[in-house]
C-alpha cells in the first residue's frame, strides 16, 4: 500500500537517512568508539574533525563555510561579554536565512531543493548551538574561559549526531560531559547499542505503519473530508496527528540520543507520550526537553521568569514563545501557534496562583 506523502518532515529525513546520514552517523560511531578505546583524551578533537569532514561531504565547501562563518562571527561578538549584543548577533544571523536574495544564492549552490533545505535546517539548528556557547562565554568568569575557547566551540557546533536536526544540548552540559573520562566497556556499550537499535526499529515500524494505513496528513490537506466530518471524527484526527508526531520524534531524536549515549554523554529525555499530557506547561517541558532547557536558561530566567512580577512573567513568557515562533520560520501561522501556546501557559499559571491562595484552598 502506498504511503501518505503529505508529511514532509518524515519523508525528508527518512530519504536523507537512507542515502547518506545513517552512514555518516555509523562513521561517527566508529570514530567515537575507537577514540574512546585508544585516545580518550583527544576524543573531542577526533569527533570535531569527523563532524567537519561529514559537513563538508554533505553540504559542500560553501555550506561548510557558512556554518564556520556563523561560528566565527558568534565567537567574535561574544568577546564583548554582553548578552544583549550576543542575542542581537544571533537574531541577525538567523534573519539572514530569510532574505530572498541570500536564499536564491544558496539555492544555486545545489542541484536539488532537498540539498538546499538540508543546509537551511542545519544552519537553523547551528544558530541555537552558537547562541548557547556565546551566552555561556559571556556569563563565565575569566578564569573559566579556558574551557570556552574557539576549538571547543567548533567541537560543540560540529558534533555530528545533533548536527542536522538536534536534539539540543546546552554547551555547559556538552563540555562537562565530554571532558569527563570514564572507564570504557565494549560489552556495556554493545548492549546499549543493541537495545537502542531494537527500540528505534520498533518505533520506525510503528511510524511507517501509521503513515501507510492512516493517511492523517492527506486528510488534513483536503477541506472536503474535514467539512463533512463530525466533531468526534475531527478530534480523533487531531489525536492521531499528534500521536504520529510523537512517534516520529522518538525516531528522529532516538537515533542521535543513542549515539550520545555511546559517546558517554547524557542525551535530553525523549518526548513523553502526548496522550499522558493534559497541560500546555507539561507539553513544553517534556516533549522537546533540549529546546525547553535552552529557552528556560537563555530567555525565560534571564528575563525574570516566575520570580518577577506578574507583568515580568507575562513578558518573559511572551518573549520565549516569540523566539520559538521566529526560529521555526516566522510565518503568520507560527505566530498564531505561539500566541495560543503562550495564552495556554499563562492561563494555567494564573489558575495555579489563584488556587495557591489559602482562602481558595480552604474552600476547595
CSV table of C-alpha atoms in Angstrom, one decimal:
chain,number,residue,atom,x,y,z
A,1,UNK,CA,0.0,0.0,0.0
A,2,UNK,CA,1.4,3.5,-0.9
A,3,UNK,CA,2.3,5.7,2.0
A,4,UNK,CA,0.8,9.1,2.8
A,5,UNK,CA,3.3,11.5,1.2
A,6,UNK,CA,2.0,14.7,2.9
A,7,UNK,CA,4.2,14.6,6.0
A,8,UNK,CA,7.2,16.4,4.5
A,9,UNK,CA,9.4,16.1,7.6
A,10,UNK,CA,9.2,12.3,7.9
A,11,UNK,CA,9.7,11.7,4.2
A,12,UNK,CA,12.6,14.2,4.0
A,13,UNK,CA,14.6,12.8,6.9
A,14,UNK,CA,14.0,9.2,6.1
A,15,UNK,CA,15.2,9.8,2.5
A,16,UNK,CA,18.3,11.6,3.7
A,17,UNK,CA,18.9,8.9,6.3
A,18,UNK,CA,18.8,6.1,3.8
A,19,UNK,CA,21.0,7.9,1.3
A,20,UNK,CA,23.8,9.3,3.5
A,21,UNK,CA,23.1,10.5,7.0
A,22,UNK,CA,22.8,7.0,8.6
A,23,UNK,CA,26.1,6.0,7.0
A,24,UNK,CA,27.8,9.2,8.3
A,25,UNK,CA,26.3,8.5,11.8
A,26,UNK,CA,27.7,5.0,11.6
A,27,UNK,CA,31.1,6.5,10.8
A,28,UNK,CA,30.8,8.8,13.8
A,29,UNK,CA,30.1,5.8,16.0
A,30,UNK,CA,33.2,4.0,14.7
A,31,UNK,CA,35.4,7.1,15.2
A,32,UNK,CA,33.9,7.7,18.7
A,33,UNK,CA,34.4,4.2,19.9
A,34,UNK,CA,37.9,3.9,18.6
A,35,UNK,CA,38.9,7.3,20.2
A,36,UNK,CA,37.3,6.2,23.5
A,37,UNK,CA,39.3,3.0,23.4
A,38,UNK,CA,42.6,4.4,22.2
A,39,UNK,CA,42.9,8.1,22.8
A,40,UNK,CA,40.2,9.2,25.3
A,41,UNK,CA,41.9,12.5,26.0
A,42,UNK,CA,41.6,13.5,22.3
A,43,UNK,CA,38.1,12.3,21.7
A,44,UNK,CA,36.5,15.8,21.4
A,45,UNK,CA,39.0,16.7,18.7
A,46,UNK,CA,38.6,13.5,16.8
A,47,UNK,CA,34.8,13.9,16.8
A,48,UNK,CA,35.2,17.6,15.8
A,49,UNK,CA,37.4,16.7,12.8
A,50,UNK,CA,35.0,14.0,11.8
A,51,UNK,CA,32.0,16.4,12.1
A,52,UNK,CA,33.7,18.9,9.9
A,53,UNK,CA,34.5,16.3,7.3
A,54,UNK,CA,30.9,15.0,7.3
A,55,UNK,CA,29.6,18.6,6.9
A,56,UNK,CA,31.9,19.2,4.0
A,57,UNK,CA,30.9,16.0,2.3
A,58,UNK,CA,27.2,16.5,2.7
A,59,UNK,CA,26.8,20.3,2.3
A,60,UNK,CA,29.8,21.1,0.2
A,61,UNK,CA,32.6,23.6,0.8
A,62,UNK,CA,30.2,26.5,0.6
A,63,UNK,CA,27.8,25.1,3.1
A,64,UNK,CA,30.7,24.2,5.4
A,65,UNK,CA,32.0,27.8,5.1
A,66,UNK,CA,28.6,29.3,6.0
A,67,UNK,CA,28.4,27.3,9.3
A,68,UNK,CA,32.1,28.1,10.1
A,69,UNK,CA,31.4,31.8,9.4
A,70,UNK,CA,28.4,31.8,11.7
A,71,UNK,CA,30.5,30.2,14.5
A,72,UNK,CA,33.4,32.7,13.9
A,73,UNK,CA,31.0,35.7,14.0
A,74,UNK,CA,29.3,34.5,17.1
A,75,UNK,CA,32.6,33.9,18.9
A,76,UNK,CA,33.9,37.3,17.9
A,77,UNK,CA,30.8,39.1,19.2
A,78,UNK,CA,30.9,37.0,22.4
A,79,UNK,CA,34.3,38.6,23.2
A,80,UNK,CA,32.4,41.8,24.2
A,81,UNK,CA,30.8,39.8,27.0
A,82,UNK,CA,27.4,41.5,26.5
A,83,UNK,CA,24.4,39.1,26.5
A,84,UNK,CA,22.2,41.6,24.7
A,85,UNK,CA,24.8,42.0,21.9
A,86,UNK,CA,25.1,38.2,21.6
A,87,UNK,CA,21.3,37.9,21.2
A,88,UNK,CA,21.3,40.7,18.6
A,89,UNK,CA,24.0,38.9,16.7
A,90,UNK,CA,22.1,35.5,16.9
A,91,UNK,CA,18.9,37.1,15.6
A,92,UNK,CA,20.6,38.8,12.8
A,93,UNK,CA,22.4,35.6,11.7
A,94,UNK,CA,19.0,33.8,11.9
A,95,UNK,CA,17.3,36.5,9.9
A,96,UNK,CA,19.8,36.0,7.0
A,97,UNK,CA,18.2,32.7,6.3
A,98,UNK,CA,15.0,34.5,5.3
A,99,UNK,CA,16.5,37.2,3.0
A,100,UNK,CA,15.2,36.3,-0.6
A,101,UNK,CA,18.5,37.3,-2.3
A,102,UNK,CA,20.5,35.1,0.1
A,103,UNK,CA,18.1,32.2,-0.3
A,104,UNK,CA,18.4,32.3,-4.1
A,105,UNK,CA,22.2,32.4,-3.9
A,106,UNK,CA,22.3,29.4,-1.6
A,107,UNK,CA,19.9,27.5,-3.9
A,108,UNK,CA,22.3,27.9,-6.8
A,109,UNK,CA,25.0,26.1,-4.8
A,110,UNK,CA,23.0,22.8,-5.1
A,111,UNK,CA,21.4,20.7,-7.8
A,112,UNK,CA,18.2,19.9,-5.8
A,113,UNK,CA,15.9,21.7,-3.4
A,114,UNK,CA,16.4,18.9,-0.8
A,115,UNK,CA,20.1,19.8,-0.6
A,116,UNK,CA,19.3,23.4,-0.1
A,117,UNK,CA,16.8,22.6,2.6
A,118,UNK,CA,19.4,20.4,4.4
A,119,UNK,CA,21.6,23.5,4.6
A,120,UNK,CA,18.7,25.6,5.8
A,121,UNK,CA,17.7,23.2,8.6
A,122,UNK,CA,21.3,22.6,9.6
A,123,UNK,CA,22.2,26.3,9.9
A,124,UNK,CA,18.9,27.0,11.9
A,125,UNK,CA,19.9,24.4,14.5
A,126,UNK,CA,23.5,25.5,14.5
A,127,UNK,CA,22.3,29.1,15.3
A,128,UNK,CA,21.0,27.7,18.6
A,129,UNK,CA,24.3,26.0,19.4
A,130,UNK,CA,26.3,29.1,18.6
A,131,UNK,CA,23.9,31.1,20.9
A,132,UNK,CA,24.3,28.7,23.7
A,133,UNK,CA,28.1,28.8,23.5
A,134,UNK,CA,28.3,32.6,23.2
A,135,UNK,CA,26.0,33.2,26.2
A,136,UNK,CA,27.9,30.8,28.4
A,137,UNK,CA,31.1,32.6,27.4
A,138,UNK,CA,29.5,35.9,28.4
A,139,UNK,CA,28.4,34.6,31.8
A,140,UNK,CA,31.5,32.7,32.9
A,141,UNK,CA,34.4,34.4,34.9
A,142,UNK,CA,37.7,35.0,33.0
A,143,UNK,CA,39.3,32.1,34.9
A,144,UNK,CA,36.8,29.7,33.5
A,145,UNK,CA,37.0,30.9,29.9
A,146,UNK,CA,39.8,28.5,29.0
A,147,UNK,CA,37.1,25.8,28.7
A,148,UNK,CA,35.2,28.2,26.3
A,149,UNK,CA,37.9,28.5,23.6
A,150,UNK,CA,37.1,28.6,19.9
A,151,UNK,CA,38.3,25.0,19.4
A,152,UNK,CA,35.7,23.9,22.0
A,153,UNK,CA,33.1,25.9,20.2
A,154,UNK,CA,33.9,24.1,16.9
A,155,UNK,CA,33.8,20.7,18.8
A,156,UNK,CA,30.3,21.7,20.0
A,157,UNK,CA,29.0,23.2,16.8
A,158,UNK,CA,30.3,20.3,14.5
A,159,UNK,CA,29.3,17.5,16.9
A,160,UNK,CA,27.7,15.3,14.2
A,161,UNK,CA,24.8,13.3,16.0
A,162,UNK,CA,23.0,16.6,16.7
A,163,UNK,CA,24.2,18.4,13.6
A,164,UNK,CA,21.2,18.5,11.3
A,165,UNK,CA,18.1,18.2,13.4
A,166,UNK,CA,19.1,18.2,17.1
A,167,UNK,CA,18.2,17.4,19.8
A,168,UNK,CA,19.6,20.5,21.5
A,169,UNK,CA,22.3,20.1,24.2
A,170,UNK,CA,23.4,23.2,26.0
A,171,UNK,CA,27.2,23.9,25.8
A,172,UNK,CA,27.9,23.6,29.5
A,173,UNK,CA,26.3,20.2,29.6
A,174,UNK,CA,28.2,19.1,26.5
A,175,UNK,CA,31.5,20.4,27.7
A,176,UNK,CA,31.4,18.9,31.2
A,177,UNK,CA,30.3,15.5,29.9
A,178,UNK,CA,32.8,15.5,27.0
A,179,UNK,CA,35.7,16.3,29.3
A,180,UNK,CA,34.7,13.6,31.8
A,181,UNK,CA,36.8,10.5,31.3
A,182,UNK,CA,35.1,7.3,32.2
A,183,UNK,CA,36.1,3.6,32.1
A,184,UNK,CA,35.3,2.3,28.7
A,185,UNK,CA,33.5,-1.1,28.4
A,186,UNK,CA,33.0,-2.6,25.0
A,187,UNK,CA,30.5,-5.1,26.4
A,188,UNK,CA,28.3,-2.4,28.1
A,189,UNK,CA,28.4,-0.2,25.0
A,190,UNK,CA,27.5,-3.1,22.7
A,191,UNK,CA,24.5,-3.9,24.9
A,192,UNK,CA,23.3,-0.2,24.9
A,193,UNK,CA,23.7,-0.2,21.1
A,194,UNK,CA,21.7,-3.4,20.5
A,195,UNK,CA,18.9,-2.5,22.9
A,196,UNK,CA,18.7,1.0,21.4
A,197,UNK,CA,18.6,-0.2,17.8
A,198,UNK,CA,15.8,-2.6,18.6
A,199,UNK,CA,13.7,0.2,20.3
A,200,UNK,CA,14.3,2.6,17.4
A,201,UNK,CA,13.5,-0.1,14.8
A,202,UNK,CA,10.2,-0.7,16.7
A,203,UNK,CA,9.3,3.0,16.7
A,204,UNK,CA,10.2,3.3,13.0
A,205,UNK,CA,8.0,0.3,12.1
A,206,UNK,CA,5.1,1.9,14.1
A,207,UNK,CA,5.6,5.2,12.3
A,208,UNK,CA,5.7,3.5,8.9
A,209,UNK,CA,2.5,1.6,9.7
A,210,UNK,CA,0.8,4.8,10.7
A,211,UNK,CA,1.9,6.7,7.6
A,212,UNK,CA,0.9,3.7,5.2
A,213,UNK,CA,-2.5,3.0,6.7
A,214,UNK,CA,-3.9,6.1,8.5
A,215,UNK,CA,-3.4,8.9,5.9
A,216,UNK,CA,-3.8,11.5,8.6
A,217,UNK,CA,-1.9,14.2,6.8
A,218,UNK,CA,-3.6,13.6,3.4
A,219,UNK,CA,-7.0,14.1,5.1
A,220,UNK,CA,-5.8,17.3,6.7
A,221,UNK,CA,-4.7,18.6,3.3
A,222,UNK,CA,-8.2,18.5,1.8
A,223,UNK,CA,-11.0,20.6,3.1
A,224,UNK,CA,-13.8,18.4,1.9
A,225,UNK,CA,-13.4,15.4,4.3
A,226,UNK,CA,-12.8,17.8,7.2
A,227,UNK,CA,-16.0,19.8,6.5
A,228,UNK,CA,-18.1,16.6,6.3
A,229,UNK,CA,-16.6,15.0,9.4
A,230,UNK,CA,-18.3,15.1,12.8
A,231,UNK,CA,-16.6,16.8,15.8
A,232,UNK,CA,-15.7,13.4,17.3
A,233,UNK,CA,-14.0,12.4,14.0
A,234,UNK,CA,-12.1,15.7,13.9
A,235,UNK,CA,-11.0,15.1,17.5
A,236,UNK,CA,-9.8,11.6,16.6
A,237,UNK,CA,-7.9,13.0,13.6
A,238,UNK,CA,-6.2,15.6,15.8
A,239,UNK,CA,-5.2,13.0,18.3
A,240,UNK,CA,-3.9,10.7,15.6
A,241,UNK,CA,-1.8,13.5,14.1
A,242,UNK,CA,-0.1,14.4,17.5
A,243,UNK,CA,0.5,10.7,18.2
A,244,UNK,CA,2.2,10.3,14.9
A,245,UNK,CA,4.2,13.5,15.6
A,246,UNK,CA,5.3,11.9,18.9
A,247,UNK,CA,6.3,8.6,17.4
A,248,UNK,CA,8.2,10.4,14.6
A,249,UNK,CA,10.3,12.3,17.1
A,250,UNK,CA,11.0,9.1,19.0
A,251,UNK,CA,12.9,8.1,15.9
A,252,UNK,CA,14.3,11.4,14.9
A,253,UNK,CA,15.6,12.1,18.4
A,254,UNK,CA,16.2,8.5,19.3
A,255,UNK,CA,18.9,7.9,16.8
A,256,UNK,CA,21.2,10.8,17.9
A,257,UNK,CA,20.2,10.2,21.5
A,258,UNK,CA,21.6,6.6,21.2
A,259,UNK,CA,24.9,7.9,19.7
A,260,UNK,CA,25.1,10.5,22.5
A,261,UNK,CA,24.9,7.6,25.0
A,262,UNK,CA,27.6,5.7,23.1
A,263,UNK,CA,29.8,8.8,23.3
A,264,UNK,CA,29.4,8.8,27.1
A,265,UNK,CA,27.0,11.8,27.1
A,266,UNK,CA,23.6,12.0,28.6
A,267,UNK,CA,21.0,12.9,25.9
A,268,UNK,CA,17.9,15.0,26.7
A,269,UNK,CA,15.0,12.8,27.6
A,270,UNK,CA,12.9,11.6,24.7
A,271,UNK,CA,9.5,13.1,24.2
A,272,UNK,CA,6.7,12.0,26.6
A,273,UNK,CA,3.6,10.4,25.1
A,274,UNK,CA,1.2,13.2,24.2
A,275,UNK,CA,-1.7,11.0,25.5
A,276,UNK,CA,-0.3,11.4,29.0
A,277,UNK,CA,-0.3,15.2,28.8
A,278,UNK,CA,-3.1,17.5,29.9
A,279,UNK,CA,-1.4,20.9,30.1
A,280,UNK,CA,0.5,23.3,27.9
A,281,UNK,CA,3.2,23.6,30.5
A,282,UNK,CA,3.9,19.9,30.7
A,283,UNK,CA,3.8,19.7,26.9
A,284,UNK,CA,6.6,22.3,26.6
A,285,UNK,CA,8.6,20.8,29.5
A,286,UNK,CA,8.6,17.2,28.4
A,287,UNK,CA,8.2,17.0,24.6
A,288,UNK,CA,11.4,18.6,23.3
A,289,UNK,CA,13.4,18.6,26.5
A,290,UNK,CA,16.6,20.1,25.0
A,291,UNK,CA,14.7,23.0,23.4
A,292,UNK,CA,12.9,23.6,26.7
A,293,UNK,CA,16.2,23.8,28.7
A,294,UNK,CA,17.6,26.2,26.1
A,295,UNK,CA,14.6,28.5,26.3
A,296,UNK,CA,14.5,28.5,30.1
A,297,UNK,CA,18.2,29.0,30.6
A,298,UNK,CA,18.8,31.7,28.0
A,299,UNK,CA,15.5,33.6,27.7
A,300,UNK,CA,12.9,32.9,30.4
A,301,UNK,CA,15.1,33.0,33.5
A,302,UNK,CA,17.3,36.0,32.4
A,303,UNK,CA,14.1,37.9,31.7
A,304,UNK,CA,12.9,37.4,35.2
A,305,UNK,CA,10.7,34.3,34.8
A,306,UNK,CA,8.3,33.2,37.5
A,307,UNK,CA,10.4,35.1,40.2
A,308,UNK,CA,9.5,38.5,38.8
A,309,UNK,CA,6.2,40.4,38.9
A,310,UNK,CA,3.1,39.4,37.0
A,311,UNK,CA,4.0,41.7,34.2
A,312,UNK,CA,7.5,40.4,34.1
A,313,UNK,CA,6.3,36.8,34.0
A,314,UNK,CA,4.0,37.7,31.1
A,315,UNK,CA,6.8,39.5,29.2
A,316,UNK,CA,9.4,36.7,29.7
A,317,UNK,CA,6.9,34.0,28.6
A,318,UNK,CA,5.9,36.1,25.6
A,319,UNK,CA,9.5,36.7,24.5
A,320,UNK,CA,10.2,32.9,24.9
A,321,UNK,CA,7.3,32.0,22.6
A,322,UNK,CA,8.1,34.8,20.2
A,323,UNK,CA,11.6,33.4,19.7
A,324,UNK,CA,10.3,29.9,19.2
A,325,UNK,CA,7.9,31.1,16.5
A,326,UNK,CA,10.6,33.2,14.8
A,327,UNK,CA,13.1,30.3,14.9
A,328,UNK,CA,10.7,27.9,13.4
A,329,UNK,CA,10.3,30.2,10.4
A,330,UNK,CA,8.3,33.2,11.4
A,331,UNK,CA,5.3,32.6,9.2
A,332,UNK,CA,1.9,34.0,10.3
A,333,UNK,CA,0.5,30.6,11.3
A,334,UNK,CA,3.5,30.1,13.6
A,335,UNK,CA,2.9,33.4,15.3
A,336,UNK,CA,-0.8,32.3,15.9
A,337,UNK,CA,0.5,29.0,17.2
A,338,UNK,CA,3.0,30.7,19.6
A,339,UNK,CA,0.3,33.1,20.8
A,340,UNK,CA,-2.1,30.3,21.6
A,341,UNK,CA,0.5,28.4,23.4
A,342,UNK,CA,1.5,31.5,25.4
A,343,UNK,CA,-2.1,32.1,26.3
A,344,UNK,CA,-2.5,28.4,27.4
A,345,UNK,CA,0.6,28.6,29.6
A,346,UNK,CA,-0.5,32.0,31.1
A,347,UNK,CA,-4.0,30.7,31.9
A,348,UNK,CA,-2.5,27.6,33.6
A,349,UNK,CA,0.0,29.6,35.6
A,350,UNK,CA,-2.7,32.1,36.6
A,351,UNK,CA,-5.0,29.4,37.7
A,352,UNK,CA,-2.2,27.8,39.8
A,353,UNK,CA,-1.5,31.1,41.5
A,354,UNK,CA,-5.2,31.6,42.3
A,355,UNK,CA,-5.5,28.0,43.7
A,356,UNK,CA,-2.5,28.5,45.9
A,357,UNK,CA,-4.3,31.2,47.9
A,358,UNK,CA,-5.1,29.8,51.3
A,359,UNK,CA,-8.7,31.0,51.2
A,360,UNK,CA,-9.3,29.2,47.9
A,361,UNK,CA,-7.6,26.1,49.3
A,362,UNK,CA,-9.9,26.1,52.3
A,363,UNK,CA,-12.9,26.4,50.1
A,364,UNK,CA,-11.7,23.5,48.0
